[in-house]
Amino acid sequence: MSDTTMKRFRVSANKAVDLDDWSTNDTLGWDKESAKEELVDVIDQMAFLQHRLMAEADQSLLIVLQGRDASGKDGLVRHVMTGMNPAGVRVVSFKVPAGVEKQHDYLWRCHAAVPARGVVGVWNRSHYEDIVVPRVKRLVPEEVWRARYRHVRDFERMLVDEGTTILKFYLHVSHEVQRQRLQKRIDNPESSWKHDPSDISDRKMWSSFQTAYEDVLRETSRPHAPWYVIPADVKWVRDLAVAKIVLEALVLMDPRLPAPQDDLKGVTVI
Ligand code: AMP
Ligand code: MG
C-alpha cells in the first residue's frame, strides 16, 4: 500500500510551521458520496487489522487528537474509531487537571492512559494541552512549558522504543467554521449542554493558540511520532483522511495472529 495520505499531511521535523499555509477546507479531489463509501471500506480494513493487533497482543497504537474547540475530535471518535472492536480500544478524554492529577507531574496521568499491548488508544486532547494552555494563559514561566517539548519528545521516543506506534492529529479548523459550530452548538437544545464558557474566551486568544500550536508541531513532530495537520472544516474529509492514515499505520505495524498453542493436526473436538 502507498503511504501517500500519510505523507501529504505529515509535518516535517524541525521545520517552521505556519498554519495559515495549511488548508482547513481542502476536499483533496474527493467527493462526498464516494468518500463516504470509501470510509466504510477503510474502517472495515482497520477493524480486520485491529483484530490481529488484539490477538498478537504485542504492539499498541496511540492516536492523539488535538485541535481547537469544535474542531471535530469527538465526531472523529464517533465516526471512525467506533468501527473497531471496542474491547480493544481505549478512548481517554483529558480535561483540565484536577484532584490527584494536580499532585503529580503532568505526564503522570498520560502515562497511565497509554494503551496496553494489543490495544488502540485514542486520546481526545493529551499532554500537548500541558504545553499549549499554560503558555497561552501564562500559567507557568516560559522555561517550564518550554522544557516540556523535550519531555514529550523523550516520553514518546520511549513509548515507541517499547512497542507503541504513535500518530498525532491536529484537526485544523478555520476561525469562521469554529464560529459557526460553536453558535450551532449553543442554539441547538440537543448540544447546548456542551457549551463551555472557556470556548468563547479561548476563541478570543485565537492567534496566541495558533502560535503555540505551530511551535508544538515544529518541536515535536518526529519521524517516529509524527504530527498530521488535517483539514477539518469539512467533516467527511477529516474522517476519511484520518481513517486512511490510521489504516496505513496498521498496515505498517503488520500485526500477526499468534501460532496455535498446540499442534492441531488431527485434533477433533468431541
Ligand atoms: P473539552 O475537550 O471540550 O471537553 O474541554 C476540555 C478542556 O480542558 C479544554 O478547554 C482543554 O483546553 C482543557 N484541558 C485539557 N487538558 C488540560 C491541561 N493539561 N491543562 C489545561 N487545560 C487542559
Ligand atoms: Mg471545549
PDB file of N, CA and C and ligand atoms in Angstrom, residues 69 73 94-97 109 124-126 129-130 133-134 137 139 185 196 198-199 202, ligand 1:
ATOM      1  N   ASP A  69     -11.519  23.950  20.084  1.00  0.00           N
ATOM      2  CA  ASP A  69     -12.882  23.558  20.414  1.00  0.00           C
ATOM      3  C   ASP A  69     -13.671  23.484  19.110  1.00  0.00           C
ATOM      4  N   LYS A  73     -12.993  16.623  17.247  1.00  0.00           N
ATOM      5  CA  LYS A  73     -12.329  15.482  17.888  1.00  0.00           C
ATOM      6  C   LYS A  73     -13.357  14.425  18.292  1.00  0.00           C
ATOM      7  N   PHE A  94      -8.930  14.030  27.988  1.00  0.00           N
ATOM      8  CA  PHE A  94      -8.213  14.783  29.014  1.00  0.00           C
ATOM      9  C   PHE A  94      -8.858  16.144  29.237  1.00  0.00           C
ATOM     10  N   LYS A  95      -9.182  16.397  30.470  1.00  0.00           N
ATOM     11  CA  LYS A  95      -9.802  17.677  30.863  1.00  0.00           C
ATOM     12  C   LYS A  95      -8.781  18.496  31.648  1.00  0.00           C
ATOM     13  N   VAL A  96      -9.207  19.665  32.124  1.00  0.00           N
ATOM     14  CA  VAL A  96      -8.324  20.468  32.976  1.00  0.00           C
ATOM     15  C   VAL A  96      -7.911  19.593  34.166  1.00  0.00           C
ATOM     16  N   PRO A  97      -6.604  19.488  34.440  1.00  0.00           N
ATOM     17  CA  PRO A  97      -6.162  18.608  35.536  1.00  0.00           C
ATOM     18  C   PRO A  97      -6.835  18.999  36.857  1.00  0.00           C
ATOM     19  N   ARG A 109      -0.670  11.326  34.438  1.00  0.00           N
ATOM     20  CA  ARG A 109      -1.975  10.804  34.016  1.00  0.00           C
ATOM     21  C   ARG A 109      -1.918  10.272  32.574  1.00  0.00           C
ATOM     22  N   ASN A 124      -8.331  12.064  23.347  1.00  0.00           N
ATOM     23  CA  ASN A 124      -9.046  13.271  22.983  1.00  0.00           C
ATOM     24  C   ASN A 124      -8.444  14.387  23.852  1.00  0.00           C
ATOM     25  N   ARG A 125      -7.540  15.141  23.281  1.00  0.00           N
ATOM     26  CA  ARG A 125      -6.598  16.026  23.962  1.00  0.00           C
ATOM     27  C   ARG A 125      -5.553  15.152  24.645  1.00  0.00           C
ATOM     28  N   SER A 126      -4.508  15.780  25.154  1.00  0.00           N
ATOM     29  CA  SER A 126      -3.344  14.986  25.548  1.00  0.00           C
ATOM     30  C   SER A 126      -2.367  15.818  26.364  1.00  0.00           C
ATOM     31  N   GLU A 129      -1.809  19.604  25.728  1.00  0.00           N
ATOM     32  CA  GLU A 129      -2.529  20.671  26.443  1.00  0.00           C
ATOM     33  C   GLU A 129      -1.628  21.303  27.501  1.00  0.00           C
ATOM     34  N   ASP A 130      -0.704  20.478  28.037  1.00  0.00           N
ATOM     35  CA  ASP A 130       0.160  20.958  29.114  1.00  0.00           C
ATOM     36  C   ASP A 130       1.280  21.859  28.612  1.00  0.00           C
ATOM     37  N   VAL A 133      -1.773  25.248  26.732  1.00  0.00           N
ATOM     38  CA  VAL A 133      -2.632  26.040  27.632  1.00  0.00           C
ATOM     39  C   VAL A 133      -1.812  26.871  28.633  1.00  0.00           C
ATOM     40  N   PRO A 134      -0.854  26.261  29.338  1.00  0.00           N
ATOM     41  CA  PRO A 134      -0.076  27.084  30.273  1.00  0.00           C
ATOM     42  C   PRO A 134       0.682  28.213  29.575  1.00  0.00           C
ATOM     43  N   LYS A 137      -2.100  30.901  28.434  1.00  0.00           N
ATOM     44  CA  LYS A 137      -2.763  31.527  29.592  1.00  0.00           C
ATOM     45  C   LYS A 137      -1.772  31.983  30.656  1.00  0.00           C
ATOM     46  N   LEU A 139       0.250  30.451  32.697  1.00  0.00           N
ATOM     47  CA  LEU A 139       0.037  29.798  33.988  1.00  0.00           C
ATOM     48  C   LEU A 139       1.353  29.414  34.653  1.00  0.00           C
ATOM     49  N   ARG A 185     -23.940  24.868  18.253  1.00  0.00           N
ATOM     50  CA  ARG A 185     -23.960  24.096  19.497  1.00  0.00           C
ATOM     51  C   ARG A 185     -24.803  24.821  20.559  1.00  0.00           C
ATOM     52  N   ASP A 196     -19.142  25.462  26.710  1.00  0.00           N
ATOM     53  CA  ASP A 196     -18.289  25.761  27.854  1.00  0.00           C
ATOM     54  C   ASP A 196     -17.840  27.221  27.674  1.00  0.00           C
ATOM     55  N   SER A 198     -15.339  28.633  28.436  1.00  0.00           N
ATOM     56  CA  SER A 198     -13.934  28.749  28.027  1.00  0.00           C
ATOM     57  C   SER A 198     -13.785  28.641  26.502  1.00  0.00           C
ATOM     58  N   ASP A 199     -14.792  28.058  25.829  1.00  0.00           N
ATOM     59  CA  ASP A 199     -14.721  28.004  24.363  1.00  0.00           C
ATOM     60  C   ASP A 199     -14.685  29.431  23.797  1.00  0.00           C
ATOM     61  N   ASP A 202     -11.314  31.190  24.977  1.00  0.00           N
ATOM     62  CA  ASP A 202     -10.175  30.661  24.211  1.00  0.00           C
ATOM     63  C   ASP A 202     -10.204  31.192  22.769  1.00  0.00           C
TER      64      ASP A 202
HETATM   65  P1  AMP B   1     -13.358  19.543  26.088  1.00  0.00           P
HETATM   66  O1  AMP B   1     -12.305  18.730  25.409  1.00  0.00           O
HETATM   67  O2  AMP B   1     -14.055  20.486  25.176  1.00  0.00           O
HETATM   68  O3  AMP B   1     -14.278  18.716  26.921  1.00  0.00           O
HETATM   69  O4  AMP B   1     -12.645  20.528  27.103  1.00  0.00           O
HETATM   70  C1  AMP B   1     -11.612  20.150  27.914  1.00  0.00           C
HETATM   71  C2  AMP B   1     -10.926  21.414  28.364  1.00  0.00           C
HETATM   72  O5  AMP B   1      -9.877  21.028  29.230  1.00  0.00           O
HETATM   73  C3  AMP B   1     -10.334  22.222  27.237  1.00  0.00           C
HETATM   74  O6  AMP B   1     -10.600  23.578  27.408  1.00  0.00           O
HETATM   75  C4  AMP B   1      -8.835  21.948  27.393  1.00  0.00           C
HETATM   76  O7  AMP B   1      -8.021  23.012  26.961  1.00  0.00           O
HETATM   77  C5  AMP B   1      -8.722  21.739  28.876  1.00  0.00           C
HETATM   78  N1  AMP B   1      -7.551  20.941  29.228  1.00  0.00           N
HETATM   79  C6  AMP B   1      -7.324  19.652  28.973  1.00  0.00           C
HETATM   80  N2  AMP B   1      -6.121  19.269  29.443  1.00  0.00           N
HETATM   81  C7  AMP B   1      -5.566  20.364  30.007  1.00  0.00           C
HETATM   82  C8  AMP B   1      -4.327  20.621  30.647  1.00  0.00           C
HETATM   83  N3  AMP B   1      -3.429  19.653  30.814  1.00  0.00           N
HETATM   84  N4  AMP B   1      -4.091  21.852  31.096  1.00  0.00           N
HETATM   85  C9  AMP B   1      -5.012  22.818  30.929  1.00  0.00           C
HETATM   86  N5  AMP B   1      -6.206  22.660  30.342  1.00  0.00           N
HETATM   87  C10 AMP B   1      -6.473  21.438  29.880  1.00  0.00           C
END
